[in-house]
Coordinates of C-alpha atoms and ligand atoms in Angstrom, one line a residue:
M1 CA -41.0 -31.6 -51.1
S2 CA -43.3 -33.0 -48.5
G3 CA -42.8 -32.6 -44.8
R4 CA -42.0 -29.2 -43.3
V5 CA -40.0 -28.0 -40.4
A6 CA -41.7 -27.0 -37.2
I7 CA -40.6 -23.5 -36.5
P8 CA -41.8 -21.8 -33.3
I9 CA -42.6 -18.2 -34.1
R10 CA -43.6 -15.7 -31.5
G11 CA -47.3 -15.2 -31.4
K12 CA -48.0 -17.9 -33.9
K13 CA -49.1 -21.4 -33.7
K14 CA -46.2 -23.7 -33.0
K15 CA -47.5 -26.8 -34.6
P16 CA -45.7 -28.0 -37.7
T17 CA -47.4 -26.7 -40.8
K18 CA -49.5 -29.5 -42.2
K19 CA -48.2 -31.4 -45.1
G20 CA -49.5 -30.1 -48.4
Q21 CA -51.0 -26.9 -47.0
K22 CA -48.9 -24.8 -49.4
T23 CA -50.3 -26.8 -52.4
Q24 CA -53.8 -26.1 -51.2
I25 CA -53.2 -22.4 -51.1
T26 CA -51.9 -22.5 -54.7
E27 CA -54.9 -24.4 -55.9
M28 CA -57.2 -21.9 -54.4
A29 CA -55.2 -19.0 -55.7
E30 CA -55.8 -20.5 -59.2
E31 CA -59.5 -19.8 -58.9
K32 CA -60.2 -16.3 -59.9
K33 CA -61.8 -13.7 -57.7
I34 CA -59.7 -14.4 -54.7
I35 CA -57.8 -11.7 -52.8
K36 CA -55.1 -12.9 -50.5
V37 CA -54.8 -10.6 -47.5
Q38 CA -52.2 -10.9 -44.7
E39 CA -53.0 -8.6 -41.8
G40 CA -55.2 -6.1 -43.6
I41 CA -55.7 -4.3 -46.9
T42 CA -56.3 -0.6 -47.7
V43 CA -59.6 0.4 -49.1
S44 CA -58.1 1.7 -52.3
E45 CA -56.1 -1.5 -52.9
L46 CA -59.2 -3.6 -52.3
S47 CA -61.1 -1.5 -54.8
Q48 CA -58.3 -1.8 -57.4
R49 CA -58.1 -5.5 -57.0
M50 CA -61.8 -5.9 -57.6
G51 CA -62.1 -3.1 -60.2
V52 CA -64.7 -1.3 -58.1
K53 CA -64.8 2.4 -57.3
T54 CA -63.2 3.3 -54.0
G55 CA -66.1 5.6 -53.2
D56 CA -68.5 2.7 -53.5
I57 CA -66.6 0.7 -51.0
I58 CA -66.3 3.7 -48.6
K59 CA -70.1 4.1 -48.9
K60 CA -70.7 0.4 -48.1
L61 CA -68.4 0.6 -45.1
M62 CA -70.2 3.7 -44.0
T63 CA -73.6 1.9 -44.2
G64 CA -72.0 -0.7 -42.0
G65 CA -71.1 1.9 -39.5
K66 CA -67.4 2.2 -40.4
M67 CA -66.0 5.5 -41.4
T68 CA -62.9 5.1 -43.5
T69 CA -60.8 6.9 -46.0
A70 CA -59.2 5.3 -49.1
N71 CA -55.9 4.9 -47.5
Q72 CA -57.1 3.3 -44.4
T73 CA -56.4 -0.4 -43.8
I74 CA -59.4 -2.7 -43.0
D75 CA -59.0 -6.1 -41.5
P76 CA -59.4 -9.3 -43.6
E77 CA -62.8 -10.0 -42.1
T78 CA -64.3 -6.7 -43.0
A79 CA -62.7 -6.9 -46.4
G80 CA -64.3 -10.3 -46.8
I81 CA -67.8 -9.0 -46.2
I82 CA -67.4 -6.1 -48.7
A83 CA -65.8 -8.4 -51.3
A84 CA -68.6 -10.9 -51.0
D85 CA -71.0 -8.3 -52.3
Y86 CA -69.0 -8.2 -55.5
G87 CA -68.6 -11.9 -55.8
W88 CA -65.0 -11.9 -54.5
K89 CA -63.5 -13.9 -51.7
V90 CA -60.9 -12.7 -49.3
E91 CA -58.5 -15.2 -48.0
K92 CA -56.4 -14.5 -45.0
V93 CA -52.9 -15.8 -45.5
G94 CA -50.2 -16.0 -42.9
F95 CA -46.7 -15.2 -43.5
E96 CA -44.4 -18.0 -42.4
V97 CA -40.7 -18.0 -41.9
E98 CA -40.9 -21.5 -43.4
D99 CA -41.5 -20.0 -46.8
Y100 CA -37.9 -19.0 -46.7
L101 CA -36.5 -22.2 -45.4
P102 CA -35.5 -25.3 -47.2
E103 CA -37.9 -28.1 -46.4
I104 CA -36.5 -30.9 -44.4
T105 CA -38.1 -34.0 -43.0
D106 CA -36.6 -35.3 -39.8
K107 CA -36.0 -39.0 -40.3
P108 CA -35.7 -41.0 -37.1
E109 CA -32.1 -41.9 -38.1
D110 CA -31.2 -38.1 -38.3
L111 CA -32.1 -37.6 -34.7
R112 CA -29.3 -37.1 -32.2
A113 CA -29.4 -36.7 -28.5
R114 CA -29.0 -33.2 -27.3
P115 CA -28.1 -31.9 -23.8
P116 CA -31.1 -31.2 -21.6
V117 CA -31.7 -27.5 -20.8
V118 CA -32.0 -27.0 -17.0
T119 CA -33.4 -24.1 -15.0
V120 CA -32.6 -23.8 -11.3
M121 CA -35.5 -22.6 -9.2
G122 CA -36.3 -22.3 -5.5
H123 CA -36.9 -20.0 -2.6
V124 CA -34.7 -17.0 -2.1
D125 CA -31.5 -17.8 -0.2
H126 CA -31.9 -21.5 -0.6
G127 CA -28.8 -21.5 -2.7
K128 CA -29.7 -21.2 -6.4
T129 CA -26.8 -19.0 -7.3
S130 CA -24.4 -21.0 -5.1
L131 CA -25.4 -24.2 -6.7
L132 CA -25.0 -22.9 -10.2
D133 CA -21.5 -21.6 -9.2
A134 CA -20.7 -24.9 -7.6
I135 CA -21.6 -26.9 -10.7
R136 CA -19.6 -24.5 -12.8
E137 CA -16.6 -24.9 -10.6
A138 CA -16.9 -28.6 -10.0
N139 CA -16.8 -29.1 -13.7
V140 CA -13.5 -27.2 -14.0
A141 CA -12.1 -29.4 -11.2
A142 CA -13.1 -32.4 -13.2
G143 CA -10.4 -31.6 -15.7
E144 CA -12.3 -29.6 -18.2
A145 CA -10.1 -27.8 -20.7
G146 CA -10.6 -24.1 -19.8
G147 CA -13.0 -23.1 -17.1
I148 CA -16.4 -21.5 -17.6
T149 CA -15.3 -17.9 -17.3
Q150 CA -18.1 -15.9 -18.9
H151 CA -21.5 -15.2 -17.6
I152 CA -23.5 -15.3 -20.7
G153 CA -26.8 -16.5 -19.4
A154 CA -26.3 -20.2 -20.0
Y155 CA -23.5 -22.7 -19.8
S156 CA -22.9 -26.4 -20.5
V157 CA -21.1 -28.9 -18.3
S158 CA -20.0 -32.5 -19.1
T159 CA -20.9 -35.5 -17.1
S160 CA -20.1 -39.1 -17.7
R161 CA -23.6 -39.5 -19.1
G162 CA -23.4 -36.5 -21.4
D163 CA -23.6 -32.7 -21.4
I164 CA -26.1 -30.6 -19.5
T165 CA -26.9 -27.0 -20.3
F166 CA -27.9 -24.7 -17.4
L167 CA -29.7 -21.5 -17.8
D168 CA -27.7 -19.2 -15.7
T169 CA -30.5 -16.8 -15.0
P170 CA -31.9 -18.3 -11.9
G171 CA -35.3 -17.4 -10.7
H172 CA -38.9 -17.8 -11.6
E173 CA -39.0 -14.4 -13.3
A174 CA -36.8 -15.6 -16.1
F175 CA -38.6 -18.9 -16.4
S176 CA -42.0 -17.4 -16.5
A177 CA -41.0 -14.4 -18.7
M178 CA -39.5 -16.8 -21.2
R179 CA -42.6 -19.0 -21.0
S180 CA -45.0 -16.1 -21.4
R181 CA -43.2 -15.4 -24.6
G182 CA -43.9 -18.9 -25.7
A183 CA -40.3 -20.1 -25.3
N184 CA -40.5 -23.3 -23.4
L185 CA -36.8 -23.8 -23.2
T186 CA -36.5 -25.8 -20.1
D187 CA -36.5 -29.6 -20.2
I188 CA -35.8 -30.1 -16.5
V189 CA -36.3 -27.9 -13.4
V190 CA -33.8 -28.3 -10.6
L191 CA -35.7 -27.3 -7.5
V192 CA -33.4 -26.2 -4.7
V193 CA -34.7 -26.6 -1.2
A194 CA -32.6 -25.6 1.8
A195 CA -32.5 -28.5 4.2
D196 CA -32.6 -26.2 7.2
D197 CA -35.5 -24.2 5.9
G198 CA -37.8 -26.6 4.0
V199 CA -40.6 -25.7 1.6
M200 CA -41.2 -22.0 1.5
P201 CA -43.6 -19.8 -0.6
Q202 CA -41.3 -19.5 -3.6
T203 CA -40.6 -23.3 -3.5
K204 CA -44.4 -23.8 -3.9
E205 CA -44.5 -21.2 -6.7
A206 CA -41.6 -23.0 -8.5
I207 CA -43.5 -26.3 -8.1
K208 CA -46.6 -24.7 -9.6
H209 CA -44.6 -23.3 -12.5
A210 CA -42.9 -26.6 -13.3
K211 CA -46.2 -28.5 -13.1
E212 CA -48.0 -26.0 -15.3
A213 CA -45.3 -26.2 -17.9
D214 CA -45.2 -30.0 -17.5
V215 CA -41.5 -30.0 -16.9
P216 CA -40.1 -32.7 -14.7
M217 CA -38.3 -31.7 -11.5
V218 CA -35.1 -32.9 -9.9
V219 CA -34.9 -31.8 -6.3
A220 CA -31.6 -30.6 -4.8
I221 CA -31.9 -30.7 -1.0
N222 CA -29.2 -28.1 -0.4
K223 CA -27.1 -26.9 2.7
M224 CA -26.6 -30.5 3.9
D225 CA -23.5 -29.3 5.6
K226 CA -25.5 -27.2 8.0
E227 CA -26.5 -28.3 11.4
G228 CA -30.2 -29.2 11.7
A229 CA -30.3 -30.2 8.0
G230 CA -33.0 -32.8 7.6
V231 CA -33.7 -34.7 4.4
D232 CA -36.8 -36.4 5.7
R233 CA -38.4 -33.1 6.8
V234 CA -37.9 -31.6 3.4
K235 CA -39.3 -34.8 1.7
K236 CA -42.3 -34.7 4.0
E237 CA -43.0 -31.1 3.2
L238 CA -42.6 -31.7 -0.5
A239 CA -44.9 -34.7 -0.3
D240 CA -47.5 -32.4 1.3
N241 CA -47.2 -30.4 -1.9
N242 CA -47.6 -33.4 -4.1
V243 CA -44.0 -33.8 -5.0
L244 CA -43.2 -37.4 -3.9
A245 CA -39.6 -38.7 -3.7
E246 CA -38.7 -41.9 -5.4
D247 CA -37.9 -43.7 -2.2
W248 CA -41.2 -42.6 -0.9
G249 CA -43.0 -44.3 -3.8
G250 CA -43.1 -41.2 -6.0
D251 CA -41.2 -40.4 -9.2
V252 CA -39.2 -37.3 -8.3
I253 CA -35.4 -37.7 -7.9
M254 CA -34.1 -36.0 -4.8
V255 CA -30.4 -35.5 -4.1
P256 CA -28.9 -34.1 -0.9
V257 CA -26.2 -31.6 -1.8
S258 CA -24.1 -28.9 -0.4
A259 CA -23.2 -26.0 -2.7
K260 CA -20.7 -25.0 0.0
T261 CA -18.7 -28.2 0.3
K262 CA -19.7 -29.4 -3.2
M263 CA -21.0 -32.6 -1.6
G264 CA -23.4 -34.4 -3.9
I265 CA -23.0 -32.2 -6.9
D266 CA -21.7 -35.0 -9.2
L267 CA -24.6 -37.2 -8.1
L268 CA -27.0 -34.4 -8.8
L269 CA -25.6 -33.9 -12.3
E270 CA -25.7 -37.7 -12.9
N271 CA -29.4 -37.7 -11.9
I272 CA -30.2 -34.8 -14.2
S273 CA -28.7 -36.7 -17.1
L274 CA -30.6 -39.8 -16.0
Q275 CA -33.8 -37.8 -16.0
A276 CA -32.9 -36.4 -19.4
E277 CA -32.4 -39.9 -20.9
V278 CA -36.0 -40.6 -19.9
L279 CA -37.1 -37.6 -21.9
E280 CA -35.4 -38.8 -25.1
L281 CA -34.4 -35.4 -26.3
G282 CA -33.6 -36.2 -29.9
T283 CA -33.3 -33.6 -32.5
N284 CA -31.9 -33.2 -36.0
P285 CA -28.7 -31.1 -36.0
N286 CA -28.4 -31.1 -39.8
K287 CA -30.7 -28.3 -40.7
A288 CA -31.1 -24.6 -40.3
A289 CA -31.0 -23.5 -36.7
V290 CA -33.9 -22.4 -34.6
G291 CA -33.0 -21.0 -31.2
T292 CA -34.0 -18.6 -28.5
I293 CA -32.5 -15.4 -27.3
I294 CA -31.5 -15.9 -23.6
E295 CA -29.9 -12.5 -23.1
A296 CA -28.9 -9.6 -25.3
R297 CA -27.0 -6.4 -24.8
L298 CA -25.3 -3.7 -26.7
E299 CA -21.5 -3.7 -26.5
K300 CA -19.1 -1.0 -27.5
G301 CA -17.1 -2.2 -30.4
R302 CA -19.0 -5.4 -30.9
G303 CA -22.5 -4.0 -31.3
P304 CA -25.5 -6.1 -30.3
V305 CA -24.4 -9.3 -28.5
A306 CA -27.0 -12.0 -28.0
T307 CA -26.8 -15.2 -26.0
V308 CA -28.5 -17.8 -28.2
L309 CA -29.6 -21.2 -27.1
V310 CA -30.1 -23.5 -30.2
Q311 CA -33.0 -25.8 -30.0
E312 CA -33.0 -27.4 -33.4
G313 CA -30.5 -27.6 -36.2
T314 CA -27.0 -26.1 -36.0
L315 CA -26.1 -22.4 -36.0
K316 CA -23.0 -21.8 -38.1
K317 CA -20.7 -18.9 -38.4
G318 CA -21.8 -16.9 -41.4
D319 CA -25.4 -17.9 -41.2
A320 CA -28.0 -15.3 -42.0
V321 CA -30.3 -14.9 -39.1
V322 CA -33.6 -13.2 -38.2
T323 CA -35.1 -12.6 -34.8
G324 CA -38.2 -10.6 -34.4
T325 CA -37.6 -7.5 -36.5
D326 CA -33.8 -7.7 -36.2
F327 CA -31.7 -9.5 -38.7
G328 CA -28.0 -10.0 -39.5
R329 CA -25.3 -12.5 -40.1
V330 CA -23.5 -14.6 -37.5
R331 CA -20.1 -12.9 -37.5
M332 CA -18.7 -14.5 -34.3
M333 CA -19.8 -17.0 -31.7
M334 CA -18.2 -17.4 -28.3
N335 CA -19.1 -20.0 -25.6
A336 CA -19.1 -19.6 -21.8
R337 CA -15.5 -20.7 -21.8
G338 CA -14.6 -17.7 -23.9
E339 CA -13.7 -19.9 -26.9
Q340 CA -14.6 -18.8 -30.4
I341 CA -16.7 -21.5 -32.1
D342 CA -17.8 -22.0 -35.6
E343 CA -20.8 -24.2 -34.9
L344 CA -23.4 -24.3 -32.2
L345 CA -25.2 -27.6 -31.9
P346 CA -28.8 -28.0 -30.5
G347 CA -28.9 -27.8 -26.7
Y348 CA -25.9 -25.5 -26.5
S349 CA -25.6 -21.8 -26.1
A350 CA -23.1 -19.1 -27.1
E351 CA -22.9 -15.4 -27.5
V352 CA -23.6 -14.4 -31.1
V353 CA -22.3 -11.2 -32.6
G354 CA -23.7 -9.8 -35.9
L355 CA -27.3 -8.9 -35.3
G356 CA -28.6 -5.5 -36.3
G357 CA -30.3 -4.8 -33.1
V358 CA -30.8 -5.9 -29.5
P359 CA -33.6 -8.5 -29.5
P360 CA -35.8 -9.1 -26.4
A361 CA -35.0 -12.2 -24.3
G362 CA -37.3 -15.0 -25.1
D363 CA -37.6 -14.3 -28.8
T364 CA -37.0 -17.0 -31.4
I365 CA -34.1 -16.7 -33.7
N366 CA -34.0 -18.5 -37.1
A367 CA -31.2 -19.1 -39.5
V368 CA -32.5 -18.6 -43.0
E369 CA -31.2 -19.1 -46.5
D370 CA -29.6 -15.8 -47.0
E371 CA -29.4 -12.2 -45.8
K372 CA -32.0 -11.1 -48.3
A373 CA -34.5 -13.5 -46.8
A374 CA -33.6 -12.4 -43.3
R375 CA -34.2 -8.8 -44.2
E376 CA -37.5 -9.5 -45.9
I377 CA -38.8 -11.4 -42.9
A378 CA -37.6 -8.7 -40.5
Q379 CA -39.1 -6.0 -42.6
H380 CA -42.4 -7.8 -43.0
R381 CA -42.6 -8.2 -39.3
A382 CA -41.8 -4.6 -38.7
L383 CA -44.6 -3.6 -41.1
K384 CA -47.0 -5.9 -39.3
E385 CA -46.0 -4.4 -35.9
R386 CA -46.6 -0.9 -37.3
Q387 CA -50.0 -1.9 -38.6
A388 CA -50.9 -3.5 -35.3
E389 CA -49.6 -0.4 -33.6
S390 CA -51.6 2.1 -35.7
G391 CA -54.7 0.0 -35.1
K392 CA -54.0 0.1 -31.4
T393 CA -53.5 3.8 -31.3
A394 CA -56.8 4.4 -33.0
R395 CA -58.5 2.1 -30.6
G396 CA -56.1 3.2 -27.9
T397 CA -57.1 6.8 -28.1
L398 CA -60.8 5.9 -27.7
D399 CA -60.0 3.6 -24.8
S400 CA -57.8 6.1 -23.1
L401 CA -60.5 8.8 -23.6
L402 CA -63.0 6.5 -22.0
N403 CA -60.5 5.8 -19.3
K404 CA -59.9 9.4 -18.7
M405 CA -63.6 10.1 -18.4
Q406 CA -63.8 7.4 -15.7
V407 CA -60.8 8.4 -13.8
S408 CA -60.2 11.9 -14.8
D409 CA -57.9 12.5 -11.8
Q410 CA -55.6 9.6 -12.7
K411 CA -52.0 11.0 -12.8
E412 CA -49.3 9.7 -15.1
L413 CA -45.7 9.0 -14.3
K414 CA -43.8 8.8 -17.5
V415 CA -40.5 6.9 -17.7
V416 CA -37.7 6.6 -20.1
L417 CA -36.2 3.2 -19.2
K418 CA -32.7 2.0 -19.9
A419 CA -31.1 -1.3 -18.8
D420 CA -27.8 -3.1 -19.5
V421 CA -29.4 -6.1 -21.1
S422 CA -32.6 -6.8 -22.9
G423 CA -33.7 -9.5 -20.4
S424 CA -33.7 -7.2 -17.5
L425 CA -35.2 -4.4 -19.6
E426 CA -38.3 -6.4 -20.3
A427 CA -38.5 -7.6 -16.7
V428 CA -38.1 -4.1 -15.3
A429 CA -40.5 -2.6 -17.8
Q430 CA -43.2 -5.2 -16.9
A431 CA -42.7 -4.7 -13.2
L432 CA -42.9 -0.9 -13.6
E433 CA -46.1 -1.0 -15.6
K434 CA -47.6 -3.3 -13.0
L435 CA -47.1 -0.6 -10.3
S436 CA -49.9 1.4 -12.0
T437 CA -52.8 2.0 -9.7
R438 CA -56.2 3.7 -10.1
K439 CA -54.6 7.0 -9.0
V440 CA -51.3 6.9 -10.8
K441 CA -50.4 5.2 -14.0
V442 CA -46.8 4.4 -15.0
T443 CA -46.2 4.8 -18.7
I444 CA -42.9 3.7 -20.3
V445 CA -42.6 6.3 -23.1
H446 CA -39.3 4.8 -24.3
K447 CA -37.1 1.9 -23.4
G448 CA -33.8 0.6 -24.6
V449 CA -30.6 -1.2 -23.9
G450 CA -27.5 0.7 -23.1
M451 CA -26.4 3.9 -21.3
M452 CA -28.6 6.8 -20.4
T453 CA -27.9 9.0 -23.4
E454 CA -28.5 12.7 -24.2
T455 CA -31.2 11.6 -26.6
D456 CA -32.9 9.8 -23.7
V457 CA -32.7 13.1 -21.7
N458 CA -34.1 15.1 -24.6
T459 CA -37.0 12.6 -25.0
A460 CA -37.7 12.8 -21.3
A461 CA -37.6 16.6 -21.4
A462 CA -40.1 16.7 -24.3
L463 CA -42.5 14.2 -22.7
K464 CA -42.0 15.4 -19.1
A465 CA -40.6 12.0 -18.1
L466 CA -38.0 10.6 -15.7
V467 CA -35.0 8.8 -17.0
V468 CA -34.6 5.5 -15.1
G469 CA -31.5 3.3 -15.5
F470 CA -31.2 -0.2 -14.3
N471 CA -27.6 -1.2 -14.3
S472 CA -27.2 1.6 -16.7
R473 CA -25.2 4.8 -16.2
P474 CA -25.5 8.3 -17.7
E475 CA -23.3 8.8 -20.8
S476 CA -20.9 11.7 -20.5
G477 CA -22.8 14.9 -21.1
S478 CA -26.2 13.5 -20.4
E479 CA -26.0 14.5 -16.7
Q480 CA -25.2 18.1 -17.7
T481 CA -28.1 18.1 -20.2
A482 CA -30.4 16.7 -17.6
K483 CA -29.5 19.5 -15.3
V484 CA -30.1 22.1 -17.9
L485 CA -33.4 20.6 -19.0
E486 CA -34.4 19.8 -15.4
V487 CA -34.8 16.1 -16.1
E488 CA -34.4 13.7 -13.3
L489 CA -31.9 10.8 -13.9
L490 CA -32.3 7.9 -11.5
T491 CA -30.1 4.8 -11.5
Y492 CA -30.6 1.6 -9.7
S493 CA -28.9 -1.8 -9.6
I494 CA -31.4 -3.6 -7.4
I495 CA -34.9 -4.1 -8.8
Y496 CA -36.7 -3.7 -5.4
E497 CA -35.0 -0.4 -4.8
L498 CA -35.9 0.7 -8.3
L499 CA -39.6 -0.2 -7.7
D500 CA -39.6 1.5 -4.3
G501 CA -38.0 4.6 -5.8
I502 CA -40.6 4.8 -8.5
K503 CA -43.4 4.3 -6.0
L504 CA -42.2 7.4 -4.2
K505 CA -42.2 9.3 -7.5
M506 CA -45.7 8.2 -8.1
E507 CA -46.8 9.3 -4.6
D508 CA -45.1 12.7 -5.3
L509 CA -47.7 13.2 -8.1
L510 CA -50.6 13.0 -5.7
E511 CA -51.9 15.9 -3.7
P512 CA -50.9 15.4 -0.1
I513 CA -53.7 14.7 2.4
R514 CA -54.0 17.8 4.6
T515 CA -55.4 17.2 8.1
E516 CA -56.0 19.8 10.7
K517 CA -54.4 19.3 14.1
K518 CA -55.7 21.4 17.0
L519 CA -53.0 23.2 19.0
G520 CA -54.7 25.4 21.6
R521 CA -56.9 28.4 22.3
A522 CA -56.2 31.8 23.8
E523 CA -58.6 34.5 24.9
V524 CA -57.9 38.1 24.0
R525 CA -57.8 40.3 27.2
A526 CA -56.4 43.7 25.9
L527 CA -55.1 45.3 22.8
Y528 CA -51.9 47.1 22.2
N529 CA -50.5 49.1 19.3
V530 CA -46.9 48.1 18.9
P531 CA -44.7 50.1 16.5
K532 CA -43.8 48.0 13.4
L533 CA -46.0 45.1 14.5
G534 CA -49.4 46.8 14.5
V535 CA -52.2 45.5 16.7
V536 CA -51.1 42.9 19.2
A537 CA -53.6 41.0 21.3
G538 CA -52.6 40.5 24.9
S539 CA -54.0 37.1 25.5
S540 CA -54.1 34.2 28.0
V541 CA -53.7 30.7 26.7
L542 CA -56.8 28.7 27.8
D543 CA -55.8 25.3 26.7
G544 CA -53.0 23.5 24.6
T545 CA -50.3 25.7 23.2
I546 CA -50.1 28.5 20.7
K547 CA -47.3 28.2 18.2
R548 CA -45.6 30.9 16.3
T549 CA -46.0 29.0 13.1
A550 CA -49.7 28.1 13.6
H551 CA -52.7 28.9 11.6
V552 CA -55.5 30.6 13.5
R553 CA -59.2 31.2 13.5
L554 CA -60.6 34.2 15.3
W555 CA -64.0 33.6 17.1
R556 CA -66.3 36.3 18.4
E557 CA -69.5 35.3 20.1
N558 CA -69.2 31.8 18.6
K559 CA -68.8 33.1 15.1
Q560 CA -65.7 32.9 13.1
V561 CA -64.7 36.4 12.0
Y562 CA -61.3 35.7 10.5
S563 CA -58.9 33.0 9.7
G564 CA -55.2 33.3 8.8
K565 CA -51.8 32.9 10.3
I566 CA -50.0 34.2 13.3
A567 CA -47.7 37.2 12.5
S568 CA -46.0 37.6 15.9
L569 CA -45.9 35.8 19.2
K570 CA -44.3 37.4 22.2
R571 CA -43.8 36.8 25.9
F572 CA -43.1 40.3 27.3
K573 CA -40.7 41.7 24.9
D574 CA -39.3 38.4 23.6
D575 CA -40.2 36.6 20.5
V576 CA -41.1 33.0 21.4
K577 CA -41.8 29.8 19.5
E578 CA -44.7 28.7 21.6
V579 CA -46.7 29.5 24.7
S580 CA -48.4 27.0 26.8
V581 CA -51.7 26.9 28.7
G582 CA -51.9 29.2 31.7
F583 CA -49.4 31.8 30.3
E584 CA -50.0 35.3 29.0
C585 CA -48.7 36.3 25.6
G586 CA -49.0 38.9 22.8
I587 CA -50.4 37.5 19.5
G588 CA -50.4 39.4 16.2
I589 CA -52.5 38.1 13.4
E590 CA -51.3 38.4 9.8
G591 CA -53.5 41.0 7.9
Y592 CA -56.0 41.5 10.6
S593 CA -56.2 44.3 13.2
E594 CA -59.9 44.4 14.2
I595 CA -59.4 42.1 17.2
K596 CA -61.5 42.8 20.2
P597 CA -61.2 41.8 23.9
G598 CA -63.1 38.7 24.6
D599 CA -62.2 37.2 21.1
I600 CA -61.0 33.6 21.1
I601 CA -57.9 32.8 19.0
E602 CA -57.9 29.1 18.0
A603 CA -54.6 27.8 16.8
F604 CA -54.1 24.8 14.6
E605 CA -51.5 23.2 12.4
I606 CA -52.0 21.6 9.0
E607 CA -50.3 18.2 8.8
E608 CA -49.5 16.8 5.3
T609 CA -49.4 13.1 4.8
R610 CA -48.7 11.1 1.7
P611 CA -51.7 9.6 0.2
S612 CA -51.8 5.9 -0.6
L613 CA -51.4 5.0 -4.3
N614 CA -54.5 2.8 -4.2
Ligands
GDP701 P1 -30.3 -17.8 -3.9 O1 -31.0 -16.6 -3.3 O2 -31.2 -19.0 -3.9 O3 -29.5 -17.7 -5.1 O4 -29.2 -18.2 -2.7 P2 -27.6 -18.0 -2.7 O5 -26.9 -18.9 -3.6 O6 -27.4 -16.6 -2.8 O7 -27.3 -18.5 -1.2 C1 -27.9 -17.8 -0.1 C2 -27.0 -18.0 1.1 O8 -26.9 -19.4 1.5 C3 -25.6 -17.5 0.8 O9 -25.1 -16.9 2.0 C4 -24.8 -18.8 0.6 O10 -23.5 -18.7 1.0 C5 -25.5 -19.8 1.5 N1 -25.5 -21.1 1.0 C6 -25.8 -21.6 -0.3 N2 -25.6 -22.9 -0.4 C7 -25.1 -23.3 0.8 C8 -24.7 -24.6 1.3 O11 -24.8 -25.6 0.7 N3 -24.3 -24.6 2.6 C9 -24.3 -23.5 3.4 N4 -23.8 -23.6 4.7 N5 -24.6 -22.3 3.0 C10 -25.0 -22.2 1.7

């Protein structure tokens, strides 16, 4: 048992565990007076392990300025300081999924080429979707058995030089979301640039992403069928952005294509394969699979369905798997052609049925020895998450208290968020939280994949939240419940519309800005007692207009004697809406009858405008 397998685990170092590390731990464990701690240890457990009174430890912690109870967890560092006083050592140990995996050394002869994984990026409307469709269709025309019929988030096509796997979730969002989760899936970026438009802001952004991730690019100069399409102009603009074409002395392959006429598609695929050959993407298929969740959703009847891209090893039907805190067994696998498959090789993707939950996109999935191991890993992770969470809440409350003190007038918009697939759920949740401003904070109180259920409505009612659905509809009954509980259900299928809608809801929380708008002034000439109306001031409008709906101030010898609203406005015997400068009218003031000749009635309106969120 020597070498170990490199398993990328979310939030952990991704380097292969060093040879012999395990042995080392065992050796150290053989020394007495060592306590191995994973994420933390409770005070009482620490005291038991060292044979010291719990009270003594609490006292020590208190002297150090830490108030704790016996059942509270302390971090390994703190535990280490305390333990040192008693001659003990605390050793922080990680929990690795490798502990449950058979150890395999990849020998060079075990390595097999795998298809490159390609992401298509580029400026909006330059043809990313069209290109992905064209590639999908071109491959069917090439005599493939069975077309690619399912949109599962990834598909593979064959070329004379080998297969290529395309991530069918175009856009930088998906790329950067995956990357921010530590999943560097993409081997090659296909940068689509429309020949009639050239390098645009998102083109530059894509270049930046690809360079940061150190992923080679192949440029597809698209829309070559269009008039005014110019290859040289695009090449020049790309060169200005440090992307130099091969024929210009650089190393970036650029292929003119048309997604519309399918011109150049085969050449593009060939060049992607060529680029892949340079990368020498060898991997050992004969070991337990490690993959990434591309997409996941909940399906009636089938339960959680996750599109998995295998990166190492082979995923087999019946394999026990664990991803994050979810585990299960691969009950069924289906590729983008809708075919059921028993084995999924590295570099390929398929929908996997059999997980216990809907994992977030970008998470790593591991095949492990058996279901027991899968469960243990999942449970351990769940425990760790809870510990981290409770640590966060303790700290969180203090932080939010401080925050509240600083911006006591910050309002909060609470949202229960539902989406059809976990990929968009994460993306929408992130985008929503980013809307938060100094004045209004958006808090996602609950999020999940699936329909907007009655439980969602109840949660929202309890927390005074909105229920927002992205490509998710209300389940039967939940609309009725929402009506009864006065919970707002909002559904969207376009992210920008969703964000705009939520911004309006955020603005609704803010007090409108009231500004006074002067309307006009009238001078009181004589007073009349009108039955039912009371005192009416016969007045002459000096400037502007007096409106029936206006607010008024009453001035007497330059002093304000009253302010209120107009109760009646008449011209002769008729009620009127407004009276303009130069005319006479009768004005009644709500709740005030002590008007005197010579008084000035100043009329104004209050205009309400929506405050800005910033
Ligand atoms: P995306 O926003 O990058 O995914 O762009 P789309 O694939 O949605 O394409 C944007 C628009 O350009 C659509 O109206 C397409 O029909 C059109 N389009 C895409 N590729 C081509 C092409 O090669 N030639 C022409 N003439 N139009 C194209």
